[in-house]
């Protein structure tokens, strides 16, 4: 087990190192931020001074080592535009995004798994067929368009829910959160629903496929023969058996939802990291772009690592396969 | 049915049995034709400024404008006939989707087959890169690349290709790896035929079915991704408005109830993506030996 953990951990470190090189080169090798940071009427001296101050006159590999050195000390540089440490900038926006992502992924999983198990348990009922048809829709419709329709219907037409912003927030441990207040909650419903829809479709399909397969296995036949009630079988045996792929996807989706939040946050003017990165891209604020990508990569790698560990805990085959 | 039963005919005969898929195929063909002949079928050329009148801007569907004809789907903020704008936008969206799809197909397949055929370090290097990339959401990659390369058709296609080739590489690799171990490839390699010829004539044709399926899905995805990027303002330049940009242009007007400017281009986009996906689903089912009766 320990060997397995170490092996996976080393893999994660290598992936992070590779990612940092790719991201750094990708972002720094192209384009010239000087034109954005320095006003065009500036003299040559001011230009040269600014280039030196930002460290842009050094060779690329030197810039990279300085960057990694700072990175390891928790310093991701300063934003060219806001002139505050990037980590502070992103940290200030991160709670809004995390809140949105967690609410949508958790609700998509709970709802999707329940609907999926039902659809797999009674595949021929019309309810199941409706569920599946809706899930196909969730896959094909671009998420930004769903966002528009949600705003059009619930905010403009019915006027029930606000179309954008975060609403009232409450400070918990010095961080502002929207979900504890009624107003904040009403602001979060539409963006969370928008973000959850695609995940919901995927969870339904996964849970349905797993249920259909597992209901035919001997495990279920024996459980029935032992006289367990259907509810107990579903809860105790089925749920456990379909949980492995679902946990994987849950983890992966957490990461990809973080990325997709870019679109949702733009539509609903949700002041999270996604909106920050779009703004930074349009003004070529490199430190923010690099930091965002590194943080997302880090989250991805960490999530994958945790999933592997959880896997090993649930499934003895994974554990023994690695140590053998 | 005729006696000359080619594989293509058998395929079509089976395809025809699924009525929904046939309808979807017809929809795709009609949309492509409409896009091709947009300049002939649309009521006005929406990008000829001489045709536009601000008097006609933001009019609801059914409005009879200064041009003397009915704007069936209404007009946009610049006074363009929305139906015409949609047909022209469709053209751009399909163009981008097909171009990105085919370039990623070519690059991805080449890499995948190369990895499977050569093996060893090349295989490890290519497939590690592909797997690493697949663990990242395509939208994020496309977003960053578009941001770095700037706006324009070629840049956008480049970003879409970079975000999507990995799917083709994975599929081609899986198929080619399975074929590589089969006897007929060994036998072909034992003959004086060049390795390139064996790969091209024998291995590649046997890898095509899964690639066709991935291609249909990815073309739909490219169209959707392009629309998303254009909606975020990172797609095509304003002079070439795709469906995504039309939707984005109408967004500010939605709050005041002028829904049609955004909604109709969106409906066109969804019909297109949905139809392609249904056709792709049917093709996949037909290629899947496990579903064969």
PDB file of C-alpha atoms in Angstrom, chain A residues 11 15 18-19 22 26-28 30-31 133 136-137 139-145 147-149 151-152 155-156 163 205 252 255-257 259-260 262-263 266-268 277-278 281-282 284 289 292-293 296-297 300 304, chain B residues 128-129 132 134-137 139-140 143-144 146-149 221 224-229 231-234 243-244 247-248 251 254-259 262-270 273-274 277-278 281 284:
ATOM      1  CA  UNK A  11       3.865  10.443 -10.833  1.00  0.00           C
ATOM      2  CA  UNK A  15       3.101  15.687 -14.133  1.00  0.00           C
ATOM      3  CA  UNK A  18       5.849  18.997 -16.965  1.00  0.00           C
ATOM      4  CA  UNK A  19       2.726  21.144 -16.700  1.00  0.00           C
ATOM      5  CA  UNK A  22       4.343  23.757 -20.771  1.00  0.00           C
ATOM      6  CA  UNK A  26       3.109  28.559 -23.726  1.00  0.00           C
ATOM      7  CA  UNK A  27       2.209  31.740 -21.958  1.00  0.00           C
ATOM      8  CA  UNK A  28       5.574  33.496 -22.035  1.00  0.00           C
ATOM      9  CA  UNK A  30       4.066  34.240 -27.317  1.00  0.00           C
ATOM     10  CA  UNK A  31       2.903  37.837 -27.367  1.00  0.00           C
ATOM     11  CA  UNK A 133     -34.116  11.744 -23.477  1.00  0.00           C
ATOM     12  CA  UNK A 136     -29.195  13.375 -24.261  1.00  0.00           C
ATOM     13  CA  UNK A 137     -30.287  16.989 -24.458  1.00  0.00           C
ATOM     14  CA  UNK A 139     -25.052  16.479 -23.674  1.00  0.00           C
ATOM     15  CA  UNK A 140     -25.753  18.226 -26.946  1.00  0.00           C
ATOM     16  CA  UNK A 141     -26.866  21.694 -25.948  1.00  0.00           C
ATOM     17  CA  UNK A 142     -23.961  24.112 -25.425  1.00  0.00           C
ATOM     18  CA  UNK A 143     -23.923  25.159 -21.792  1.00  0.00           C
ATOM     19  CA  UNK A 144     -23.753  28.895 -22.481  1.00  0.00           C
ATOM     20  CA  UNK A 145     -27.009  28.677 -24.385  1.00  0.00           C
ATOM     21  CA  UNK A 147     -27.541  29.722 -19.314  1.00  0.00           C
ATOM     22  CA  UNK A 148     -29.171  32.251 -21.615  1.00  0.00           C
ATOM     23  CA  UNK A 149     -32.435  30.351 -21.651  1.00  0.00           C
ATOM     24  CA  UNK A 151     -31.950  33.823 -17.557  1.00  0.00           C
ATOM     25  CA  UNK A 152     -34.585  34.487 -20.190  1.00  0.00           C
ATOM     26  CA  UNK A 155     -35.119  36.107 -14.589  1.00  0.00           C
ATOM     27  CA  UNK A 156     -36.682  38.035 -17.455  1.00  0.00           C
ATOM     28  CA  UNK A 163     -29.925  37.166 -13.454  1.00  0.00           C
ATOM     29  CA  UNK A 205     -25.830   7.743 -17.857  1.00  0.00           C
ATOM     30  CA  UNK A 252     -12.714  14.474 -12.567  1.00  0.00           C
ATOM     31  CA  UNK A 255     -11.905  19.717 -11.973  1.00  0.00           C
ATOM     32  CA  UNK A 256     -13.616  20.140 -15.314  1.00  0.00           C
ATOM     33  CA  UNK A 257     -16.494  22.014 -13.712  1.00  0.00           C
ATOM     34  CA  UNK A 259     -12.866  25.034 -15.920  1.00  0.00           C
ATOM     35  CA  UNK A 260     -16.398  25.221 -17.257  1.00  0.00           C
ATOM     36  CA  UNK A 262     -15.444  30.212 -16.875  1.00  0.00           C
ATOM     37  CA  UNK A 263     -18.444  30.228 -19.187  1.00  0.00           C
ATOM     38  CA  UNK A 266     -19.266  35.154 -17.568  1.00  0.00           C
ATOM     39  CA  UNK A 267     -22.947  34.725 -18.364  1.00  0.00           C
ATOM     40  CA  UNK A 268     -24.179  35.276 -14.823  1.00  0.00           C
ATOM     41  CA  UNK A 277      -9.207  34.639 -16.167  1.00  0.00           C
ATOM     42  CA  UNK A 278     -11.343  35.812 -19.091  1.00  0.00           C
ATOM     43  CA  UNK A 281      -6.801  36.856 -21.164  1.00  0.00           C
ATOM     44  CA  UNK A 282      -8.287  39.860 -22.930  1.00  0.00           C
ATOM     45  CA  UNK A 284      -2.816  39.555 -21.596  1.00  0.00           C
ATOM     46  CA  UNK A 289      -2.943  33.405 -16.597  1.00  0.00           C
ATOM     47  CA  UNK A 292      -4.550  30.235 -12.849  1.00  0.00           C
ATOM     48  CA  UNK A 293      -3.340  27.413 -15.084  1.00  0.00           C
ATOM     49  CA  UNK A 296      -5.989  24.365 -12.013  1.00  0.00           C
ATOM     50  CA  UNK A 297      -3.287  21.842 -12.970  1.00  0.00           C
ATOM     51  CA  UNK A 300      -6.374  18.288 -11.222  1.00  0.00           C
ATOM     52  CA  UNK A 304      -6.416  12.415  -9.468  1.00  0.00           C
TER      53      UNK A 304
ATOM     54  CA  UNK B 128       1.717  10.227 -22.162  1.00  0.00           C
ATOM     55  CA  UNK B 129       1.262  13.619 -23.763  1.00  0.00           C
ATOM     56  CA  UNK B 132      -2.056  14.362 -19.967  1.00  0.00           C
ATOM     57  CA  UNK B 134      -7.128  14.460 -22.150  1.00  0.00           C
ATOM     58  CA  UNK B 135      -7.203  15.016 -18.407  1.00  0.00           C
ATOM     59  CA  UNK B 136      -7.577  18.730 -19.101  1.00  0.00           C
ATOM     60  CA  UNK B 137     -10.914  20.106 -20.255  1.00  0.00           C
ATOM     61  CA  UNK B 139     -12.522  24.365 -23.307  1.00  0.00           C
ATOM     62  CA  UNK B 140      -9.687  25.504 -21.063  1.00  0.00           C
ATOM     63  CA  UNK B 143      -9.398  29.325 -24.318  1.00  0.00           C
ATOM     64  CA  UNK B 144      -5.723  29.717 -23.493  1.00  0.00           C
ATOM     65  CA  UNK B 146      -6.944  31.442 -28.578  1.00  0.00           C
ATOM     66  CA  UNK B 147      -5.837  34.017 -26.031  1.00  0.00           C
ATOM     67  CA  UNK B 148      -2.203  33.488 -26.973  1.00  0.00           C
ATOM     68  CA  UNK B 149      -2.591  33.288 -30.743  1.00  0.00           C
ATOM     69  CA  UNK B 221     -18.060  19.490 -30.440  1.00  0.00           C
ATOM     70  CA  UNK B 224     -20.190  23.973 -30.009  1.00  0.00           C
ATOM     71  CA  UNK B 225     -16.749  24.962 -28.718  1.00  0.00           C
ATOM     72  CA  UNK B 226     -16.349  27.605 -31.396  1.00  0.00           C
ATOM     73  CA  UNK B 227     -19.753  29.034 -30.483  1.00  0.00           C
ATOM     74  CA  UNK B 228     -18.753  29.126 -26.814  1.00  0.00           C
ATOM     75  CA  UNK B 229     -15.462  30.899 -27.565  1.00  0.00           C
ATOM     76  CA  UNK B 231     -19.779  33.975 -27.186  1.00  0.00           C
ATOM     77  CA  UNK B 232     -17.010  34.777 -24.700  1.00  0.00           C
ATOM     78  CA  UNK B 233     -15.578  37.236 -27.235  1.00  0.00           C
ATOM     79  CA  UNK B 234     -12.503  35.108 -27.910  1.00  0.00           C
ATOM     80  CA  UNK B 243     -23.741  31.627 -34.701  1.00  0.00           C
ATOM     81  CA  UNK B 244     -21.995  32.025 -31.348  1.00  0.00           C
ATOM     82  CA  UNK B 247     -26.030  34.894 -29.800  1.00  0.00           C
ATOM     83  CA  UNK B 248     -23.512  37.010 -27.938  1.00  0.00           C
ATOM     84  CA  UNK B 251     -27.387  38.866 -25.093  1.00  0.00           C
ATOM     85  CA  UNK B 254     -32.427  39.854 -23.772  1.00  0.00           C
ATOM     86  CA  UNK B 255     -32.955  41.598 -20.451  1.00  0.00           C
ATOM     87  CA  UNK B 256     -35.345  43.990 -22.115  1.00  0.00           C
ATOM     88  CA  UNK B 257     -37.368  41.124 -23.563  1.00  0.00           C
ATOM     89  CA  UNK B 258     -35.958  41.212 -27.108  1.00  0.00           C
ATOM     90  CA  UNK B 259     -35.315  37.519 -26.934  1.00  0.00           C
ATOM     91  CA  UNK B 262     -30.173  35.535 -29.186  1.00  0.00           C
ATOM     92  CA  UNK B 263     -32.695  32.726 -29.191  1.00  0.00           C
ATOM     93  CA  UNK B 264     -33.088  32.002 -32.916  1.00  0.00           C
ATOM     94  CA  UNK B 265     -29.358  31.711 -33.705  1.00  0.00           C
ATOM     95  CA  UNK B 266     -29.172  29.449 -30.662  1.00  0.00           C
ATOM     96  CA  UNK B 267     -32.003  27.281 -31.940  1.00  0.00           C
ATOM     97  CA  UNK B 268     -30.201  26.938 -35.281  1.00  0.00           C
ATOM     98  CA  UNK B 269     -26.996  25.979 -33.455  1.00  0.00           C
ATOM     99  CA  UNK B 270     -28.738  23.371 -31.326  1.00  0.00           C
ATOM    100  CA  UNK B 273     -25.397  19.941 -33.115  1.00  0.00           C
ATOM    101  CA  UNK B 274     -28.265  17.700 -32.100  1.00  0.00           C
ATOM    102  CA  UNK B 277     -25.007  13.807 -32.695  1.00  0.00           C
ATOM    103  CA  UNK B 278     -28.003  11.629 -33.586  1.00  0.00           C
ATOM    104  CA  UNK B 281     -25.010   7.753 -32.453  1.00  0.00           C
ATOM    105  CA  UNK B 284     -21.655   4.135 -33.701  1.00  0.00           C
TER     106      UNK B 284
END
